[in-house]
Amino acid sequence: MGETVPKAASLADIHHDDALPAQRRRWEHLLARFEEQYGRRAHLISRSPGRVNIIGEHIDYSLYEVLPMAVTADVLLAVAVRPRHSSDVDDSQVRFSISNVLSQKYPNRDFSIPSNGDVSIDASSHEWSNYFKAGLKGALSLLKDKRKDQDLIPVSMDILVDGAVPSGGGLSSSAAFVCASALAVLKANGLDAVDQTELVELAVVSERAVGVNSGGLVHTIRRKSDEIPTNILLHRMDQSASVFSKRGSALYVSFKPKLRARAIEFPNTKPELAFLVAQSFVAADKHVSAPVCYNLRVVECSLAAEVLAKKLGMTRSLPKDAGPLEVSLRGFHDTYFEETEGITDNTSTDVATFQKQLERLVQLTEDTLTQTEGYTKEEMATVLGINVERLEERYMSKVPVRAERFLLRQRALHVFSEATRVLKFLSLLSDPPTHSEGLLKDLGAIMNETQKSCCDTYDCSCPELDELCQLALRAGSYGSRLTGAGWGGCSVHLVPQERVDAVRQLWEEEYYRKKFPDISEEMLAEAVVISKPGSGSCVYDVVGTSVNAPILTPINILLFALLTYLAYLKLRPTPPSPPPHHGDAPRVFKPYTPPTLRPYSGHKSPANPDGLVFLAVSGKVYDVTPGRNFYGPSGPYSNFAGRDASRGLACGSFDEDMLTADLEGPLDTLEGLGDDEREALSGWEEQFGGKYLCVGRLVAVRSEEAKAAGL
């Protein structure tokens, strides 16, 4: 699983050399403003960057791989723990003061929460500080789980925010803000080692409290439990890119058989490369445009999968998966080759074979979905063997759409060809040609192909994005394409460092000042973000007034720790004396059968009076009560509580059919798992073994061990 969020000793640990002068000025200005605002120095700075998707557009919700990267633009939070004073009127309240360096645009906010850590957020209010509250809410929930045997009294905090990620520009500014906020709260409350995976997971759930959901879907699609959105895996791409990214690398994100993120390093090139992200300043009203744009594409892709399966005579039904409508083109892809070529598990297929499969699917789509003018509801219903009412109920009731004809051919062709382009891009980065110019031209050509497909086949571009791309290519860009949902928003461009100024100048002259003659200098400055592949979330402990040199020398660390501890002893509130108790009963290592494990689901019962959460992985039973936020009731992994979670964790699926239905029968032998799934399960075993107490082993009912234990 994830490593811990790194601590930066200096800005050189975070930014590329050419960005250091500007970033040093920015950070020191932030620290000076903080001291001016609050009359004392900040204790730490938390940082999380925005992200841009380099290649793999509109294929994540079809469960194909994508390649985002963190950008230089980031969100910084300078933070100091506010000492408690005897003059405080109400010690039951925890107080926060949050300010922004752009105070005229984002007014200062003061608020308080009860000392029990409950955070309320009005998601209907478009209030900038809600993003900090979302991170606060998730962080305190995690801290409560980690300190279940102690009363958590959160610290009061003063915060100053400097956000360089343009809002509404397709760079996931909201994810960066929530990740940085949660990280700041965790560190301020004494959590020294912040697990990257836990930060991503809490940020995903927390951001939903502000009313933000994955992609452009107007409605959230939910599982049968009506608790966890099925598209939550897709929404993790933003947070994963913000937290996990490494400087100089892109992040290869895959969704099957489970969510995975792997750093892919960009090779050194001459000329040196840079990515430019340009805003079109065209923004569609999602509630108006979604039924004919984003939502419609989601529905068309799911229907393309179903219609292809029927027309190709497949006997197996497509599996339910993590796609927004629980069926995807990737699901069709895997099932088709498993059925026609006898492959046991297509997710274990090597990359070269998988790429050939995609190329074959392009040809099959052209030969099978022959109606270039699209398909009516009646025509699709006939192919699927259902009536129109059932078609609308199954595919269009939760995601509102408006269309007379559904362009299944075009949507499937884009998805299969774009998934192929991702693999080609990945191959070039993994095994680059010796000539740098050739590499950059090849990478750029792939990006240009994506733009053509988005414009002509997927129909998600717009004239403004097309113009930005054409101007950039004219000025020296190797590759230019839209990024994000499209129909406005941002474009991303692979540009040699020596041509960056020329591209920006042409945009300013031929696009921004012509289309927006009254554009302000502030708006113009936000229009273009220049970035190399950046680093992910980090924390910086502030010692002194300058960020010029590394500050975390051993002696400074010892002095800072000593001063912090002395200040804590002096300023900490004196809690009321707790009643005497004899401590929790020790956990006894013993055998569990599936029926005796079942009550440990987090709900209090006669068999589980303390509401503990246990689950089994590869025959071992773990007490995961400290992770109740994830494994307990209403957590994303709640299906696994009190059960054998091995198969579900291996396959990255929350579905009920991952669990053994007959608790009295034999244990799951995990037959049929592929190498990738077993590798994934091994990672989970390591995670649980290093993090949670093993309290027993899982044995079958009526086994000799169960009989010996009287079960």
XYZ file of C-alpha atoms in Angstrom:
711
model
C 0.000 0.000 0.000
C 1.045 3.630 0.232
C 4.228 4.997 1.736
C 4.162 7.902 4.174
C 3.759 11.478 2.962
C 7.317 12.841 2.660
C 8.743 15.689 4.712
C 10.568 18.264 2.605
C 13.831 19.602 3.996
C 13.982 22.371 1.400
C 12.200 23.589 -1.722
C 14.745 21.676 -3.788
C 13.048 18.503 -2.560
C 9.779 19.670 -4.110
C 10.377 21.735 -7.243
C 12.536 21.582 -10.361
C 15.530 23.925 -10.370
C 14.034 26.406 -12.815
C 10.970 26.867 -10.571
C 12.942 27.470 -7.356
C 13.408 31.276 -7.489
C 9.707 32.009 -8.024
C 8.609 29.362 -5.526
C 11.058 30.632 -2.874
C 9.578 34.137 -3.171
C 6.068 32.715 -2.971
C 6.737 30.573 0.104
C 8.548 33.343 1.959
C 5.741 35.757 1.134
C 3.281 33.224 2.555
C 5.275 32.939 5.792
C 5.619 36.726 6.100
C 1.898 37.229 5.496
C 1.118 34.590 8.102
C 3.218 36.344 10.744
C 1.631 39.667 9.823
C -1.862 38.188 9.964
C -1.574 36.202 13.193
C 1.304 37.867 15.051
C 3.424 34.725 15.223
C 5.229 32.306 12.952
C 3.707 29.329 11.205
C 4.675 25.883 12.476
C 4.355 23.985 9.199
C 3.290 24.194 5.565
C 1.277 21.413 3.942
C 1.264 21.111 0.164
C -0.747 19.221 -2.453
C -0.560 19.849 -6.217
C -3.146 19.934 -8.966
C -3.072 17.377 -11.757
C -3.537 17.137 -15.494
C -4.355 14.033 -17.516
C -1.659 13.674 -20.176
C -3.247 10.842 -22.163
C -6.327 8.667 -21.756
C -9.330 10.946 -22.284
C -12.871 9.807 -21.527
C -11.809 6.208 -20.992
C -11.516 6.063 -17.202
C -15.253 5.452 -16.765
C -14.888 2.607 -19.272
C -12.221 1.282 -16.839
C -9.213 1.686 -19.138
C -5.844 2.980 -17.934
C -4.966 6.679 -17.857
C -1.755 8.663 -17.384
C -2.109 11.832 -15.267
C 0.683 13.826 -13.643
C 0.982 16.334 -10.823
C 1.597 19.919 -11.960
C 3.743 22.615 -10.398
C 0.627 24.582 -9.440
C -0.341 23.626 -5.911
C -2.236 24.547 -2.768
C -0.184 25.598 0.272
C -1.491 25.854 3.839
C 0.674 27.657 6.394
C -0.478 26.494 9.814
C 0.124 27.219 13.482
C -1.497 25.478 16.416
C -3.382 28.049 18.462
C -2.544 27.862 22.194
C -5.387 27.615 24.676
C -5.680 30.408 27.218
C -7.317 30.407 30.614
C -9.381 33.341 29.373
C -11.099 31.245 26.720
C -14.811 31.619 27.302
C -15.799 28.126 26.204
C -13.273 25.305 26.393
C -15.785 22.955 24.755
C -15.150 24.640 21.390
C -12.188 24.194 19.038
C -11.491 27.344 17.059
C -10.185 27.893 13.550
C -9.212 31.038 11.711
C -8.631 30.569 7.981
C -7.426 33.295 5.635
C -6.303 33.466 2.026
C -3.504 35.486 0.456
C -6.206 36.656 -1.991
C -8.305 38.051 0.850
C -10.485 40.243 -1.342
C -11.568 37.260 -3.411
C -11.677 34.811 -0.499
C -12.723 36.552 2.746
C -11.310 35.519 6.124
C -13.411 33.002 8.017
C -13.517 32.152 11.723
C -15.467 29.146 12.903
C -15.536 26.661 15.734
C -16.477 23.032 16.203
C -17.352 21.050 19.344
C -14.410 19.458 21.119
C -15.786 16.039 20.108
C -14.634 16.861 16.560
C -18.005 16.952 14.780
C -17.729 19.110 11.636
C -20.839 20.333 9.839
C -20.637 21.481 6.214
C -23.385 23.208 4.245
C -22.806 21.664 0.806
C -25.447 23.954 -0.722
C -23.280 26.988 0.057
C -20.516 27.816 -2.430
C -18.138 28.794 0.366
C -14.397 28.513 -0.223
C -13.594 27.464 3.340
C -15.832 24.381 2.945
C -12.894 22.623 1.277
C -10.794 23.088 4.410
C -13.721 21.885 6.513
C -13.976 18.787 4.308
C -10.312 17.949 4.919
C -10.770 18.715 8.622
C -13.754 16.384 8.840
C -11.923 13.474 7.197
C -8.710 13.996 9.154
C -10.461 14.087 12.534
C -12.390 10.939 11.647
C -9.124 9.153 10.872
C -7.507 10.437 14.063
C -10.451 9.176 16.133
C -10.021 5.730 14.615
C -6.307 5.726 15.332
C -6.799 6.864 18.943
C -9.839 4.842 19.840
C -8.589 4.246 23.360
C -7.970 7.948 24.002
C -10.143 11.014 23.983
C -9.228 13.135 20.977
C -9.406 16.859 21.664
C -8.500 18.542 18.359
C -6.165 21.506 18.430
C -7.306 24.987 17.429
C -5.544 26.267 14.328
C -4.673 29.422 12.411
C -4.366 28.843 8.653
C -3.261 30.925 5.679
C -3.934 29.500 2.207
C -2.114 30.194 -1.047
C -3.742 28.330 -3.917
C -1.979 28.461 -7.289
C -4.240 25.857 -8.930
C -6.816 27.718 -11.048
C -10.327 26.886 -9.853
C -12.687 25.470 -12.450
C -9.816 24.937 -14.859
C -9.767 21.141 -14.974
C -6.661 20.793 -12.782
C -8.504 19.356 -9.759
C -8.044 22.369 -7.500
C -10.682 21.000 -5.121
C -8.821 17.701 -4.659
C -5.550 19.574 -4.025
C -7.215 21.842 -1.434
C -8.877 18.964 0.444
C -5.703 16.829 0.435
C -3.558 19.726 1.700
C -6.157 20.575 4.375
C -6.424 17.014 5.666
C -2.641 16.695 5.730
C -2.316 19.951 7.706
C -4.877 18.833 10.307
C -3.265 15.404 10.731
C 0.185 16.912 11.245
C -1.051 19.686 13.571
C -2.728 17.049 15.750
C 0.470 15.075 16.182
C 0.268 12.337 13.517
C 3.899 12.198 12.530
C 3.702 9.576 9.752
C 0.768 10.157 7.406
C 0.061 7.158 5.172
C -0.420 8.224 1.545
C -3.145 5.656 0.901
C -5.098 6.735 3.965
C -4.780 10.381 2.897
C -6.155 9.560 -0.557
C -9.048 7.518 0.835
C -10.119 10.080 3.422
C -9.823 12.895 0.842
C -12.081 11.013 -1.598
C -14.800 10.591 1.013
C -14.280 14.083 2.462
C -14.596 15.879 -0.863
C -18.047 14.399 -1.333
C -19.130 16.422 1.744
C -18.656 19.582 -0.317
C -20.920 18.213 -3.040
C -18.125 17.255 -5.473
C -18.442 13.983 -7.394
C -16.450 12.213 -10.062
C -16.256 13.662 -13.537
C -19.215 15.491 -15.013
C -22.040 13.209 -13.930
C -24.947 15.237 -12.619
C -26.279 12.372 -10.522
C -24.220 10.062 -8.325
C -24.669 6.389 -9.115
C -24.871 4.193 -6.034
C -24.474 0.516 -5.293
C -27.245 -1.646 -3.934
C -26.235 -0.668 -0.404
C -26.907 2.985 -1.352
C -23.800 3.915 0.606
C -20.785 4.050 -1.693
C -20.891 5.529 -5.232
C -19.842 2.972 -7.807
C -17.716 5.606 -9.492
C -15.698 6.327 -6.347
C -12.730 4.431 -7.809
C -12.692 6.790 -10.762
C -12.817 9.830 -8.518
C -9.678 8.606 -6.768
C -7.610 9.466 -9.845
C -7.489 13.155 -8.859
C -6.435 12.522 -5.263
C -4.034 9.729 -6.259
C -2.231 12.009 -8.727
C -2.076 14.788 -6.117
C -0.705 12.586 -3.323
C 1.321 9.772 -4.940
C 3.089 11.618 -7.765
C 6.866 11.772 -7.887
C 8.842 14.595 -9.442
C 9.754 13.903 -13.059
C 7.184 11.119 -13.388
C 3.677 10.571 -14.644
C 1.302 8.258 -12.780
C -0.017 5.192 -14.606
C -3.440 4.595 -13.060
C -5.326 1.356 -13.690
C -8.776 0.372 -12.428
C -8.865 -3.400 -12.998
C -8.598 -5.707 -11.174
C -8.203 -2.966 -8.530
C -7.143 0.665 -8.346
C -3.371 0.913 -8.784
C -0.982 3.812 -9.359
C 2.564 3.392 -10.650
C 5.119 6.142 -11.256
C 6.427 6.286 -14.844
C 9.545 8.416 -15.151
C 9.959 10.851 -18.016
C 13.400 10.436 -19.624
C 15.779 13.387 -19.822
C 15.457 15.004 -23.226
C 17.182 17.628 -25.327
C 15.365 19.898 -25.912
C 13.942 19.807 -22.384
C 10.198 19.210 -22.253
C 7.477 21.169 -20.480
C 3.724 20.812 -20.295
C 1.530 23.871 -20.755
C -2.066 23.812 -19.575
C -4.205 26.529 -21.152
C -7.703 27.497 -20.088
C -10.260 28.210 -22.801
C -12.431 30.189 -20.353
C -15.383 28.367 -21.868
C -17.391 26.548 -19.228
C -20.543 24.576 -19.912
C -23.357 24.532 -17.356
C -23.258 20.838 -16.434
C -26.883 20.742 -15.349
C -27.871 21.997 -18.803
C -25.271 20.331 -20.998
C -24.693 17.020 -19.163
C -27.747 15.216 -20.622
C -26.420 15.805 -24.156
C -22.687 15.768 -23.381
C -20.964 13.959 -20.503
C -23.905 11.888 -19.274
C -24.770 10.890 -22.816
C -21.229 9.638 -23.452
C -21.363 7.507 -20.305
C -24.645 5.933 -21.425
C -23.466 5.465 -25.020
C -20.310 3.643 -23.887
C -22.252 1.283 -21.627
C -24.816 0.578 -24.352
C -22.041 0.060 -26.910
C -20.635 -2.668 -24.656
C -24.017 -4.396 -24.342
C -24.912 -4.126 -28.047
C -21.488 -5.365 -29.166
C -21.800 -8.378 -26.858
C -25.230 -9.267 -28.274
C -24.317 -8.713 -31.920
C -21.157 -10.804 -31.543
C -23.187 -13.678 -30.090
C -21.528 -13.798 -26.688
C -23.137 -16.307 -24.354
C -21.884 -14.817 -21.085
C -23.507 -11.748 -19.612
C -21.209 -8.802 -19.065
C -20.002 -8.623 -15.456
C -21.023 -5.868 -13.111
C -18.046 -3.625 -12.441
C -17.031 -0.217 -11.104
C -18.232 1.670 -14.181
C -20.867 4.356 -13.599
C -23.634 2.081 -14.951
C -22.002 -1.108 -13.642
C -21.159 -2.326 -17.144
C -18.267 -1.065 -19.257
C -16.419 -1.458 -22.531
C -13.486 -2.854 -20.551
C -15.822 -5.452 -19.079
C -16.925 -6.359 -22.616
C -13.293 -6.462 -23.756
C -12.176 -8.904 -21.062
C -15.275 -11.090 -21.296
C -15.087 -11.317 -25.100
C -11.520 -12.638 -25.155
C -12.061 -14.881 -22.155
C -15.006 -16.471 -23.969
C -13.650 -16.616 -27.520
C -10.021 -17.498 -26.759
C -10.387 -19.468 -23.536
C -8.385 -16.974 -21.468
C -8.941 -17.557 -17.750
C -8.440 -13.957 -16.663
C -7.863 -11.296 -19.296
C -6.688 -8.732 -16.713
C -3.522 -10.842 -16.448
C -2.806 -10.585 -20.188
C 0.576 -9.090 -21.088
C 0.653 -5.565 -22.532
C 1.616 -6.572 -26.082
C -1.267 -9.047 -26.325
C -3.661 -6.576 -24.738
C -2.721 -3.939 -27.310
C -3.359 -6.389 -30.149
C -6.759 -7.140 -28.595
C -7.612 -3.434 -28.641
C -6.625 -3.159 -32.293
C -8.830 -6.157 -33.061
C -11.727 -4.563 -31.162
C -11.432 -1.453 -33.325
C -11.909 -3.632 -36.409
C -14.749 -5.607 -34.792
C -16.516 -2.350 -33.908
C -16.221 -1.066 -37.462
C -17.574 -4.370 -38.821
C -20.343 -4.793 -36.219
C -21.691 -1.330 -35.360
C -22.237 -0.258 -38.949
C -24.857 2.467 -38.447
C -22.775 5.630 -38.614
C -25.924 7.709 -38.098
C -26.454 6.054 -34.707
C -29.056 3.799 -33.117
C -32.512 4.657 -31.837
C -33.807 3.399 -28.513
C -36.082 1.012 -30.362
C -33.210 -0.440 -32.378
C -31.032 -0.940 -29.301
C -33.887 -2.485 -27.323
C -34.518 -4.971 -30.142
C -30.850 -6.035 -30.189
C -30.821 -6.463 -26.401
C -34.127 -8.359 -26.364
C -35.910 -5.912 -24.055
C -38.519 -3.209 -24.476
C -37.792 0.519 -24.609
C -39.183 1.081 -21.114
C -36.733 -1.438 -19.660
C -33.891 0.115 -21.684
C -34.665 3.568 -20.281
C -35.038 2.263 -16.741
C -31.763 0.344 -16.845
C -29.503 2.870 -18.593
C -31.131 6.295 -18.445
C -33.098 6.627 -15.216
C -30.156 7.435 -12.923
C -28.191 9.420 -15.507
C -30.486 11.819 -17.390
C -29.817 12.013 -21.135
C -31.452 13.541 -24.209
C -30.860 11.996 -27.628
C -32.796 10.689 -30.622
C -29.897 8.576 -31.817
C -27.017 7.075 -29.861
C -23.627 7.046 -31.610
C -22.402 3.712 -30.271
C -19.928 3.081 -33.106
C -18.112 6.380 -32.671
C -17.930 6.153 -28.869
C -16.548 2.611 -28.856
C -14.011 3.448 -31.583
C -12.696 6.369 -29.517
C -12.422 4.344 -26.319
C -10.607 1.387 -27.904
C -8.242 3.592 -29.930
C -7.532 5.911 -26.982
C -6.746 2.934 -24.734
C -4.285 1.848 -27.435
C -2.725 5.319 -27.446
C -2.184 5.140 -23.681
C -0.225 1.900 -24.106
C 1.845 3.374 -26.952
C 2.610 6.463 -24.854
C 3.577 4.240 -21.922
C 5.812 2.108 -24.146
C 7.679 5.181 -25.410
C 8.321 6.392 -21.871
C 9.383 2.944 -20.661
C 11.699 2.234 -23.596
C 12.482 5.584 -25.233
C 14.342 5.896 -28.536
C 17.904 7.174 -28.285
C 17.101 10.398 -30.143
C 15.253 12.829 -27.854
C 13.715 14.812 -30.685
C 12.215 11.637 -32.086
C 10.763 10.716 -28.701
C 9.102 14.105 -28.241
C 7.697 14.047 -31.761
C 6.287 10.544 -31.236
C 4.708 11.479 -27.885
C 3.288 14.642 -29.432
C 1.850 12.742 -32.394
C -0.075 10.488 -29.991
C -1.508 13.530 -28.197
C -2.534 15.034 -31.548
C -4.303 11.808 -32.473
C -6.238 12.033 -29.207
C -7.362 15.569 -30.028
C -8.536 14.492 -33.465
C -10.478 11.594 -31.958
C -12.020 13.816 -29.269
C -13.030 16.317 -31.929
C -14.231 14.041 -34.737
C -15.203 10.749 -33.070
C -16.114 11.456 -29.462
C -17.371 14.975 -30.208
C -16.257 16.456 -26.877
C -14.129 19.336 -28.065
C -15.271 22.853 -28.962
C -14.035 25.580 -31.372
C -12.136 27.381 -28.615
C -10.186 24.282 -27.581
C -9.507 23.458 -31.229
C -8.128 26.970 -31.755
C -5.843 26.810 -28.704
C -4.429 23.525 -29.997
C -3.915 24.816 -33.530
C -2.167 27.976 -32.296
C 0.139 25.968 -30.023
C 1.159 23.607 -32.834
C 1.841 26.624 -35.034
C 4.141 28.086 -32.364
C 6.151 24.902 -31.785
C 4.158 22.474 -29.632
C 4.851 18.808 -30.336
C 1.403 17.685 -29.193
C -1.778 19.511 -28.172
C -5.134 18.243 -27.014
C -8.030 18.945 -24.709
C -7.867 17.555 -21.187
C -10.678 16.892 -18.757
C -14.311 16.477 -19.701
C -14.106 18.778 -22.725
C -16.816 21.033 -24.198
C -14.669 23.850 -22.794
C -12.239 23.817 -19.903
C -8.522 23.160 -20.463
C -6.051 21.933 -23.044
C -2.632 20.362 -22.427
C 0.416 20.823 -24.666
C 3.812 19.104 -24.875
C 6.206 21.946 -25.654
C 10.021 22.149 -25.830
C 11.210 24.490 -23.083
C 12.712 26.833 -25.669
C 9.294 27.381 -27.329
C 7.246 27.998 -24.177
C 7.371 31.792 -24.431
C 6.488 31.711 -28.130
C 3.413 29.560 -27.478
C 2.237 31.775 -24.620
C 2.773 34.933 -26.668
C 0.749 33.633 -29.610
C -2.101 32.565 -27.309
C -2.180 35.979 -25.681
C -2.203 37.828 -28.981
C -4.446 35.584 -31.076
C -6.763 34.032 -28.501
C -7.074 35.690 -25.093
C -6.931 39.359 -26.077
C -9.041 38.864 -29.191
C -11.776 36.751 -27.586
C -11.709 38.545 -24.236
C -10.659 42.160 -24.953
C -11.425 43.200 -21.374
C -9.425 40.369 -19.805
C -7.734 41.385 -16.553
C -4.055 40.827 -15.888
C -5.005 38.487 -13.031
C -7.184 36.393 -15.337
C -4.469 36.366 -17.982
C -1.910 35.180 -15.427
C -4.203 32.286 -14.466
C -4.887 31.333 -18.075
C -1.718 29.280 -18.566
C 0.053 26.910 -16.173
C 3.592 25.858 -17.112
C 4.768 22.661 -15.513
C 7.089 19.735 -15.678
C 5.890 16.487 -14.084
C 5.704 17.492 -10.433
C 5.934 15.936 -6.999
C 2.997 14.967 -4.820
C 1.834 15.982 -1.363
C 4.410 16.840 1.277
C 4.805 18.684 4.551
C 7.448 21.274 5.453
C 8.316 22.009 9.079
C 9.022 25.714 9.457
C 12.090 26.633 11.483
C 13.305 30.200 11.080
C 12.098 32.779 8.585
C 13.711 31.604 5.346
C 13.152 28.641 3.046
C 16.456 29.111 1.225
C 18.388 26.240 2.756
C 17.652 22.785 4.138
C 16.458 23.256 7.696
C 15.881 19.749 8.972
C 19.389 19.213 10.270
C 19.642 16.685 13.129
C 20.336 19.347 15.757
C 17.425 21.506 14.563
C 15.101 18.525 14.648
C 16.091 17.758 18.245
C 15.722 21.395 19.327
C 12.387 21.794 17.585
C 11.068 18.560 19.113
C 12.203 19.655 22.586
C 10.625 23.114 22.270
C 7.406 21.668 20.889
C 7.186 19.174 23.770
C 7.844 21.858 26.399
C 5.211 24.107 24.827
C 2.763 21.225 24.800
C 3.335 20.508 28.496
C 2.737 24.146 29.333
C -0.257 24.838 27.115
C -2.152 21.549 27.027
C -5.564 21.635 28.715
C -5.992 19.566 31.852
C -8.652 16.964 31.104
C -11.040 15.827 33.825
C -9.834 12.741 35.647
C -11.393 9.669 34.073
C -13.121 7.122 36.277
C -10.847 4.235 37.233
C -11.022 1.263 34.937
C -9.199 -1.966 34.465
C -8.563 -1.628 30.726
C -9.905 -3.559 27.811
C -9.896 -7.317 27.926
C -6.884 -8.674 26.079
C -7.491 -10.107 22.616
C -7.065 -13.882 22.735
C -5.736 -15.628 19.637
C -8.271 -18.311 18.762
C -9.986 -20.031 15.846
C -13.059 -18.466 14.203
C -15.505 -20.122 11.841
C -17.397 -17.979 9.314
C -20.549 -17.997 11.542
C -18.614 -17.004 14.699
C -16.729 -14.296 12.776
C -19.920 -12.827 11.295
C -21.020 -10.821 14.400
C -17.782 -8.772 14.340
C -19.132 -6.334 11.767
C -18.860 -3.189 13.880
C -22.414 -3.380 15.226
C -22.909 -4.029 18.912
C -24.572 -7.336 19.713
C -24.550 -9.920 22.522
C -21.721 -11.728 20.725
C -19.869 -8.442 20.084
C -20.784 -6.029 22.896
C -17.957 -3.582 22.055
C -18.863 -3.292 18.366
C -15.454 -4.569 17.202
C -14.621 -4.961 13.509
C -12.825 -8.158 12.446
C -12.188 -9.560 8.987
C -10.237 -12.477 7.568
C -7.479 -12.313 4.960
C -5.801 -15.483 3.673
C -6.895 -17.495 6.703
C -5.865 -14.931 9.335
C -8.400 -12.933 11.357
C -7.469 -9.304 12.035
C -8.908 -6.768 14.460
C -9.379 -3.772 12.136
C -11.377 -1.725 14.639
C -8.766 1.090 14.442
C -9.735 1.371 10.760
C -13.469 1.526 11.457
C -13.747 4.553 9.164
C -12.907 2.280 6.209
C -13.981 -1.210 7.342
C -16.833 -0.508 9.770
C -20.481 0.375 9.104
C -20.877 2.895 6.238
C -17.165 2.604 5.385
C -16.120 1.849 1.792
C -15.069 -1.713 2.788
C -18.025 -2.412 5.115
C -19.091 -5.462 3.051
C -15.980 -7.233 4.312
C -16.594 -6.655 8.034
C -17.074 -9.977 9.845
C -16.321 -11.898 6.656
C -13.521 -13.536 4.683
C -12.392 -10.562 2.574
C -9.669 -12.409 0.636
C -11.321 -12.744 -2.773
C -12.871 -9.259 -2.728
C -9.555 -7.603 -1.829
C -7.706 -9.628 -4.463
C -10.200 -8.659 -7.174
C -10.692 -5.073 -6.011
C -14.462 -5.597 -5.830
C -17.030 -4.762 -3.139
C -19.685 -7.014 -4.693
C -21.540 -9.535 -2.543
C -20.605 -12.377 -4.885
C -16.998 -11.925 -3.745
C -18.057 -13.281 -0.344
C -18.733 -16.928 0.550
C -22.511 -17.325 0.531
C -22.674 -20.523 2.602
C -21.119 -19.765 5.985
C -21.521 -23.415 7.021
C -19.713 -24.731 3.956
C -16.043 -25.037 3.014
C -13.749 -22.000 3.079
C -12.934 -20.157 -0.147
C -9.823 -21.785 -1.626
C -9.324 -18.738 -3.891
C -9.381 -20.952 -6.940
C -9.349 -19.009 -10.203
C -7.328 -16.021 -9.032
C -4.730 -14.840 -11.544
C -1.173 -13.776 -10.830
C -2.091 -10.081 -10.605
C -4.905 -10.819 -8.163
C -2.649 -12.955 -5.991
C -0.048 -10.186 -6.060
C -2.730 -7.723 -5.001
C -3.806 -10.029 -2.182
C -0.204 -10.349 -1.055
C -0.043 -6.570 -0.793
C -3.160 -6.545 1.378
C -1.692 -9.307 3.593
C 1.402 -7.174 4.131
C -0.766 -4.126 4.858
C -2.903 -5.905 7.464
C 0.010 -7.788 9.000
C 1.958 -4.590 9.578
C -0.946 -2.476 10.746
C -3.505 -4.553 12.629
C -3.500 -7.160 15.392
C -3.959 -10.749 14.249
C -6.470 -12.252 16.704
C -7.037 -15.683 15.236
C -7.322 -17.910 12.219
C -10.311 -18.775 10.078
C -11.312 -22.438 10.063
C -14.186 -24.249 8.426
C -17.285 -25.345 10.326
C -16.997 -28.990 11.419
C -13.234 -28.976 10.812
C -11.059 -30.753 13.356
C -9.751 -27.414 14.642
C -13.284 -26.082 15.031
C -14.328 -29.198 16.910
C -11.292 -28.964 19.204
C -12.224 -25.355 20.018
C -15.839 -26.322 20.700
C -17.168 -24.311 17.715
